[in-house]
């Protein structure tokens, strides 16, 4: 599904985000990306979202060459991707339902279709009973699950998460990871950037380790 072929990213200020990264991610995989601050994790995510372009090499996502993608094609690319942030960026003056429905309004779906898809997404994160409440009534872990529901409501093939458990205690972090595993079991490819090696080691998935923009390990965490 994703192929980084000697992809490099050098920013305009001369900082190097990635040096010649070569990685293949199959459809349906669950993958962690780890490494110290500045290792290149967010650069990988931004390249996949076409927020940045490679300065060398070739990056393919579902057959599309992201080095050559036209700006007009980027919104279509992003419809295939869901993104979860550490700071879930919910709107506190709207209900949980309305927060999750936002990406669907942008797609211009009918009211019935929106209701059905939001219900399904809230079901996946076990929050159907909270639909009409504002996010401020929810716990931190529940708010993060609303962020995940919003990221999957348009049924993306790929889910990216950048430090999704950064603010959570270990028990809540493990619960959030279990939600990602459930979503992955339904066929979505999941890529999670995380510093939390203890949590990653318990989960037994493939892990890429980056160091100063270079891939230094690729395999199950031990
Ligand atoms: N927009 C930018 N402009 C210039 N340099 C950047 C930019 N974004 C990242 N970099 C540089 O690229 C390198 C990799 O940064 P990146 O943010 O990808 O690392 P990271 O592994 O996600 O770190 P963190 O865990 O702190 O988020 C760093 O040297 C950083 O300074």
mmCIF file of C-alpha atoms and ligand atoms in Angstrom:
data_model
loop_
_atom_site.group_PDB
_atom_site.id
_atom_site.type_symbol
_atom_site.label_atom_id
_atom_site.label_comp_id
_atom_site.label_asym_id
_atom_site.label_seq_id
_atom_site.Cartn_x
_atom_site.Cartn_y
_atom_site.Cartn_z
ATOM 1 C CA UNK A 1 0.000 0.000 0.000
ATOM 2 C CA UNK A 2 2.888 2.347 0.858
ATOM 3 C CA UNK A 3 6.368 2.289 -0.589
ATOM 4 C CA UNK A 4 9.142 4.642 0.457
ATOM 5 C CA UNK A 5 11.929 4.112 -2.038
ATOM 6 C CA UNK A 6 15.084 5.947 -0.911
ATOM 7 C CA UNK A 7 12.937 8.897 0.157
ATOM 8 C CA UNK A 8 14.790 11.911 1.492
ATOM 9 C CA UNK A 9 13.370 15.108 2.901
ATOM 10 C CA UNK A 10 15.536 18.180 3.329
ATOM 11 C CA UNK A 11 13.695 21.262 4.630
ATOM 12 C CA UNK A 12 14.276 24.736 3.219
ATOM 13 C CA UNK A 13 16.375 25.680 6.277
ATOM 14 C CA UNK A 14 18.768 22.781 5.536
ATOM 15 C CA UNK A 15 17.463 20.455 8.294
ATOM 16 C CA UNK A 16 17.208 16.878 7.119
ATOM 17 C CA UNK A 17 13.955 15.146 8.119
ATOM 18 C CA UNK A 18 14.709 11.833 6.380
ATOM 19 C CA UNK A 19 17.784 10.324 4.682
ATOM 20 C CA UNK A 20 17.078 7.773 1.935
ATOM 21 C CA UNK A 21 14.290 5.882 3.723
ATOM 22 C CA UNK A 22 13.185 2.636 2.072
ATOM 23 C CA UNK A 23 10.161 0.913 3.617
ATOM 24 C CA UNK A 24 7.245 -1.123 2.291
ATOM 25 C CA UNK A 25 3.951 -1.229 4.211
ATOM 26 C CA UNK A 26 1.352 -3.763 3.087
ATOM 27 C CA UNK A 27 -2.382 -3.084 3.104
ATOM 28 C CA UNK A 28 -3.845 -4.066 6.475
ATOM 29 C CA UNK A 29 -0.583 -3.801 8.446
ATOM 30 C CA UNK A 30 -0.298 -2.352 11.970
ATOM 31 C CA UNK A 31 2.949 -0.444 12.252
ATOM 32 C CA UNK A 32 4.670 1.609 14.939
ATOM 33 C CA UNK A 33 7.237 4.281 14.128
ATOM 34 C CA UNK A 34 9.473 5.179 17.005
ATOM 35 C CA UNK A 35 12.603 7.221 17.651
ATOM 36 C CA UNK A 36 13.801 10.189 19.700
ATOM 37 C CA UNK A 37 12.597 13.708 19.153
ATOM 38 C CA UNK A 38 13.764 14.900 15.732
ATOM 39 C CA UNK A 39 14.143 11.331 14.380
ATOM 40 C CA UNK A 40 11.795 11.976 11.459
ATOM 41 C CA UNK A 41 8.505 10.407 12.620
ATOM 42 C CA UNK A 42 6.352 13.452 11.903
ATOM 43 C CA UNK A 43 8.185 14.025 8.632
ATOM 44 C CA UNK A 44 7.092 10.531 7.522
ATOM 45 C CA UNK A 45 3.482 11.332 8.445
ATOM 46 C CA UNK A 46 3.541 14.706 6.690
ATOM 47 C CA UNK A 47 4.955 13.141 3.530
ATOM 48 C CA UNK A 48 2.131 10.569 3.518
ATOM 49 C CA UNK A 49 -0.425 13.368 3.845
ATOM 50 C CA UNK A 50 1.301 15.319 1.032
ATOM 51 C CA UNK A 51 1.811 18.205 3.469
ATOM 52 C CA UNK A 52 5.453 17.951 2.404
ATOM 53 C CA UNK A 53 7.044 16.502 -0.713
ATOM 54 C CA UNK A 54 10.129 14.289 -0.879
ATOM 55 C CA UNK A 55 13.276 16.075 -2.026
ATOM 56 C CA UNK A 56 14.641 12.776 -3.417
ATOM 57 C CA UNK A 57 13.422 9.226 -3.986
ATOM 58 C CA UNK A 58 9.932 7.977 -4.680
ATOM 59 C CA UNK A 59 6.949 7.675 -2.337
ATOM 60 C CA UNK A 60 3.936 5.667 -3.487
ATOM 61 C CA UNK A 61 0.606 5.509 -1.619
ATOM 62 C CA UNK A 62 -2.056 3.250 -3.142
ATOM 63 C CA UNK A 63 -0.303 3.514 -6.489
ATOM 64 C CA UNK A 64 -0.075 7.308 -6.411
ATOM 65 C CA UNK A 65 3.323 9.002 -6.650
ATOM 66 C CA UNK A 66 3.246 11.604 -3.853
ATOM 67 C CA UNK A 67 6.285 13.399 -5.241
ATOM 68 C CA UNK A 68 4.340 14.184 -8.378
ATOM 69 C CA UNK A 69 0.770 14.523 -7.112
ATOM 70 C CA UNK A 70 -0.989 17.656 -8.363
ATOM 71 C CA UNK A 71 -2.287 20.049 -5.708
ATOM 72 C CA UNK A 72 -5.809 19.554 -7.061
ATOM 73 C CA UNK A 73 -5.526 15.802 -6.270
ATOM 74 C CA UNK A 74 -4.473 16.265 -2.640
ATOM 75 C CA UNK A 75 -8.038 16.519 -1.191
ATOM 76 C CA UNK A 76 -8.871 13.173 -2.879
ATOM 77 C CA UNK A 77 -5.706 11.619 -1.446
ATOM 78 C CA UNK A 78 -6.631 12.800 2.049
ATOM 79 C CA UNK A 79 -10.073 11.200 1.823
ATOM 80 C CA UNK A 80 -8.274 7.862 1.941
ATOM 81 C CA UNK A 81 -6.494 8.839 5.176
ATOM 82 C CA UNK A 82 -7.645 9.444 8.749
ATOM 83 C CA UNK A 83 -5.433 11.350 11.192
ATOM 84 C CA UNK A 84 -5.409 11.211 15.005
ATOM 85 C CA UNK A 85 -3.488 13.868 16.924
ATOM 86 C CA UNK A 86 -2.165 13.877 20.484
ATOM 87 C CA UNK A 87 -4.141 17.031 21.082
ATOM 88 C CA UNK A 88 -7.413 15.797 19.588
ATOM 89 C CA UNK A 89 -8.566 19.309 18.589
ATOM 90 C CA UNK A 90 -12.248 18.800 19.369
ATOM 91 C CA UNK A 91 -14.760 21.639 19.226
ATOM 92 C CA UNK A 92 -16.072 22.080 22.756
ATOM 93 C CA UNK A 93 -19.158 24.069 21.737
ATOM 94 C CA UNK A 94 -20.485 21.134 19.655
ATOM 95 C CA UNK A 95 -21.736 17.703 20.676
ATOM 96 C CA UNK A 96 -19.682 14.538 20.275
ATOM 97 C CA UNK A 97 -21.934 13.638 17.325
ATOM 98 C CA UNK A 98 -21.294 16.958 15.596
ATOM 99 C CA UNK A 99 -17.543 16.696 16.146
ATOM 100 C CA UNK A 100 -17.452 13.273 14.522
ATOM 101 C CA UNK A 101 -19.774 14.369 11.687
ATOM 102 C CA UNK A 102 -17.547 17.298 10.631
ATOM 103 C CA UNK A 103 -15.498 15.497 7.941
ATOM 104 C CA UNK A 104 -18.722 14.155 6.407
ATOM 105 C CA UNK A 105 -20.278 17.618 6.053
ATOM 106 C CA UNK A 106 -17.188 18.574 4.070
ATOM 107 C CA UNK A 107 -17.842 15.572 1.775
ATOM 108 C CA UNK A 108 -21.428 16.759 1.282
ATOM 109 C CA UNK A 109 -23.159 13.510 2.336
ATOM 110 C CA UNK A 110 -26.910 13.276 3.034
ATOM 111 C CA UNK A 111 -28.272 13.615 6.578
ATOM 112 C CA UNK A 112 -29.211 9.887 6.660
ATOM 113 C CA UNK A 113 -25.766 8.824 5.479
ATOM 114 C CA UNK A 114 -24.110 11.083 8.047
ATOM 115 C CA UNK A 115 -26.265 9.669 10.874
ATOM 116 C CA UNK A 116 -25.470 6.092 9.878
ATOM 117 C CA UNK A 117 -21.720 6.653 9.531
ATOM 118 C CA UNK A 118 -21.354 8.658 12.746
ATOM 119 C CA UNK A 119 -23.285 5.993 14.692
ATOM 120 C CA UNK A 120 -21.000 3.309 13.291
ATOM 121 C CA UNK A 121 -17.821 5.271 14.108
ATOM 122 C CA UNK A 122 -19.036 5.951 17.686
ATOM 123 C CA UNK A 123 -19.913 2.275 18.044
ATOM 124 C CA UNK A 124 -16.347 1.319 17.032
ATOM 125 C CA UNK A 125 -14.944 3.430 19.895
ATOM 126 C CA UNK A 126 -17.725 2.401 22.355
ATOM 127 C CA UNK A 127 -19.160 5.912 22.716
ATOM 128 C CA UNK A 128 -22.621 5.697 21.168
ATOM 129 C CA UNK A 129 -24.268 6.633 24.454
ATOM 130 C CA UNK A 130 -22.257 9.904 24.601
ATOM 131 C CA UNK A 131 -23.282 11.199 21.162
ATOM 132 C CA UNK A 132 -25.342 14.153 22.353
ATOM 133 C CA UNK A 133 -22.974 15.311 25.104
ATOM 134 C CA UNK A 134 -20.318 18.005 24.663
ATOM 135 C CA UNK A 135 -16.713 16.722 24.770
ATOM 136 C CA UNK A 136 -16.194 18.678 28.007
ATOM 137 C CA UNK A 137 -18.425 16.113 29.791
ATOM 138 C CA UNK A 138 -16.084 13.294 28.792
ATOM 139 C CA UNK A 139 -12.873 11.971 30.352
ATOM 140 C CA UNK A 140 -9.511 12.491 28.600
ATOM 141 C CA UNK A 141 -9.505 8.919 27.279
ATOM 142 C CA UNK A 142 -13.072 9.288 25.996
ATOM 143 C CA UNK A 143 -12.161 12.567 24.286
ATOM 144 C CA UNK A 144 -9.275 10.826 22.550
ATOM 145 C CA UNK A 145 -11.744 8.143 21.388
ATOM 146 C CA UNK A 146 -13.946 10.893 19.904
ATOM 147 C CA UNK A 147 -10.836 12.051 17.986
ATOM 148 C CA UNK A 148 -10.389 8.492 16.691
ATOM 149 C CA UNK A 149 -14.075 8.237 15.682
ATOM 150 C CA UNK A 150 -13.710 11.492 13.735
ATOM 151 C CA UNK A 151 -10.592 10.114 12.011
ATOM 152 C CA UNK A 152 -12.346 6.905 10.855
ATOM 153 C CA UNK A 153 -15.831 8.237 10.075
ATOM 154 C CA UNK A 154 -15.073 8.648 6.359
ATOM 155 C CA UNK A 155 -13.855 5.020 6.307
ATOM 156 C CA UNK A 156 -10.245 5.675 5.302
ATOM 157 C CA UNK A 157 -7.962 2.885 4.063
ATOM 158 C CA UNK A 158 -5.084 4.314 6.127
ATOM 159 C CA UNK A 159 -5.115 5.657 9.686
ATOM 160 C CA UNK A 160 -2.159 7.774 10.886
ATOM 161 C CA UNK A 161 -1.697 8.688 14.532
ATOM 162 C CA UNK A 162 1.060 10.973 15.864
ATOM 163 C CA UNK A 163 1.678 10.311 19.595
ATOM 164 C CA UNK A 164 -2.003 9.458 20.205
ATOM 165 C CA UNK A 165 -1.393 8.388 23.810
ATOM 166 C CA UNK A 166 1.079 11.115 24.758
ATOM 167 C CA UNK A 167 -1.161 12.660 27.435
ATOM 168 C CA UNK A 168 -2.642 9.473 28.846
ATOM 169 C CA UNK A 169 -1.716 7.287 31.799
ATOM 170 C CA UNK A 170 -0.551 3.718 30.963
ATOM 171 C CA UNK A 171 -3.957 2.087 31.502
ATOM 172 C CA UNK A 172 -5.785 4.569 29.267
ATOM 173 C CA UNK A 173 -2.985 4.422 26.709
ATOM 174 C CA UNK A 174 -3.406 0.624 26.511
ATOM 175 C CA UNK A 175 -7.172 1.054 26.029
ATOM 176 C CA UNK A 176 -6.629 3.500 23.179
ATOM 177 C CA UNK A 177 -4.162 1.107 21.522
ATOM 178 C CA UNK A 178 -6.788 -1.657 21.775
ATOM 179 C CA UNK A 179 -9.201 0.617 19.868
ATOM 180 C CA UNK A 180 -6.575 1.022 17.112
ATOM 181 C CA UNK A 181 -6.159 -2.773 16.990
ATOM 182 C CA UNK A 182 -9.942 -3.234 16.615
ATOM 183 C CA UNK A 183 -9.966 -0.763 13.719
ATOM 184 C CA UNK A 184 -7.005 -2.545 12.134
ATOM 185 C CA UNK A 185 -8.789 -5.916 12.417
ATOM 186 C CA UNK A 186 -11.551 -4.493 10.227
ATOM 187 C CA UNK A 187 -8.981 -3.941 7.456
ATOM 188 C CA UNK A 188 -7.637 -0.410 7.951
ATOM 189 C CA UNK A 189 -3.856 0.001 7.693
ATOM 190 C CA UNK A 190 -2.676 1.697 10.914
ATOM 191 C CA UNK A 191 0.584 3.636 11.420
ATOM 192 C CA UNK A 192 1.292 5.053 14.875
ATOM 193 C CA UNK A 193 4.225 7.315 15.772
ATOM 194 C CA UNK A 194 5.014 6.883 19.460
ATOM 195 C CA UNK A 195 7.774 7.271 22.017
ATOM 196 C CA UNK A 196 6.187 4.778 24.386
ATOM 197 C CA UNK A 197 8.483 1.771 24.009
ATOM 198 C CA UNK A 198 7.047 -0.077 27.016
ATOM 199 C CA UNK A 199 3.561 0.026 25.524
ATOM 200 C CA UNK A 200 4.800 -0.856 22.016
ATOM 201 C CA UNK A 201 6.755 -3.856 23.324
ATOM 202 C CA UNK A 202 3.600 -5.325 24.858
ATOM 203 C CA UNK A 203 1.723 -5.137 21.566
ATOM 204 C CA UNK A 204 3.893 -7.271 19.271
ATOM 205 C CA UNK A 205 3.496 -5.401 16.009
ATOM 206 C CA UNK A 206 6.067 -4.322 13.456
ATOM 207 C CA UNK A 207 8.108 -1.338 14.631
ATOM 208 C CA UNK A 208 10.313 0.993 12.588
ATOM 209 C CA UNK A 209 12.998 2.776 14.579
ATOM 210 C CA UNK A 210 14.287 6.051 13.180
ATOM 211 C CA UNK A 211 17.376 7.879 14.352
ATOM 212 C CA UNK A 212 18.243 11.294 12.943
ATOM 213 C CA UNK A 213 16.269 10.573 9.775
ATOM 214 C CA UNK A 214 17.652 7.080 9.198
ATOM 215 C CA UNK A 215 15.944 3.704 9.622
ATOM 216 C CA UNK A 216 17.999 1.760 12.168
ATOM 217 C CA UNK A 217 15.624 -1.155 12.901
ATOM 218 C CA UNK A 218 12.580 -2.769 11.319
ATOM 219 C CA UNK A 219 10.874 -5.654 13.101
ATOM 220 C CA UNK A 220 8.736 -6.695 16.045
ATOM 221 C CA UNK A 221 9.561 -4.834 19.250
ATOM 222 C CA UNK A 222 11.312 -6.948 21.900
HETATM 223 N N1 LIG B 1 8.915 22.360 9.077
HETATM 224 C C1 LIG B 1 10.214 22.106 9.311
HETATM 225 N N2 LIG B 1 11.154 22.967 8.900
HETATM 226 C C2 LIG B 1 12.460 22.719 9.108
HETATM 227 N N3 LIG B 1 12.933 21.610 9.715
HETATM 228 C C3 LIG B 1 12.035 20.701 10.142
HETATM 229 C C4 LIG B 1 10.632 20.911 9.970
HETATM 230 N N4 LIG B 1 9.982 19.832 10.499
HETATM 231 C C5 LIG B 1 10.935 19.013 10.977
HETATM 232 N N5 LIG B 1 12.164 19.533 10.760
HETATM 233 C C6 LIG B 1 13.458 18.912 11.118
HETATM 234 O O1 LIG B 1 13.465 17.584 10.629
HETATM 235 C C7 LIG B 1 14.014 16.680 11.590
HETATM 236 C C8 LIG B 1 12.979 15.593 11.916
HETATM 237 O O2 LIG B 1 11.860 16.218 12.602
HETATM 238 P P1 LIG B 1 10.463 15.468 12.862
HETATM 239 O O3 LIG B 1 9.512 16.500 13.361
HETATM 240 O O4 LIG B 1 10.094 14.678 11.659
HETATM 241 O O5 LIG B 1 10.884 14.456 14.044
HETATM 242 P P2 LIG B 1 9.985 13.639 15.070
HETATM 243 O O6 LIG B 1 10.639 12.290 15.141
HETATM 244 O O7 LIG B 1 8.578 13.680 14.673
HETATM 245 O O8 LIG B 1 10.200 14.425 16.428
HETATM 246 P P3 LIG B 1 9.143 14.684 17.655
HETATM 247 O O9 LIG B 1 9.087 13.374 18.386
HETATM 248 O O10 LIG B 1 9.838 15.753 18.449
HETATM 249 O O11 LIG B 1 7.860 15.108 17.053
HETATM 250 C C9 LIG B 1 14.433 17.545 12.770
HETATM 251 O O12 LIG B 1 15.803 17.841 12.626
HETATM 252 C C10 LIG B 1 13.595 18.786 12.631
HETATM 253 O O13 LIG B 1 14.272 19.919 13.135
#
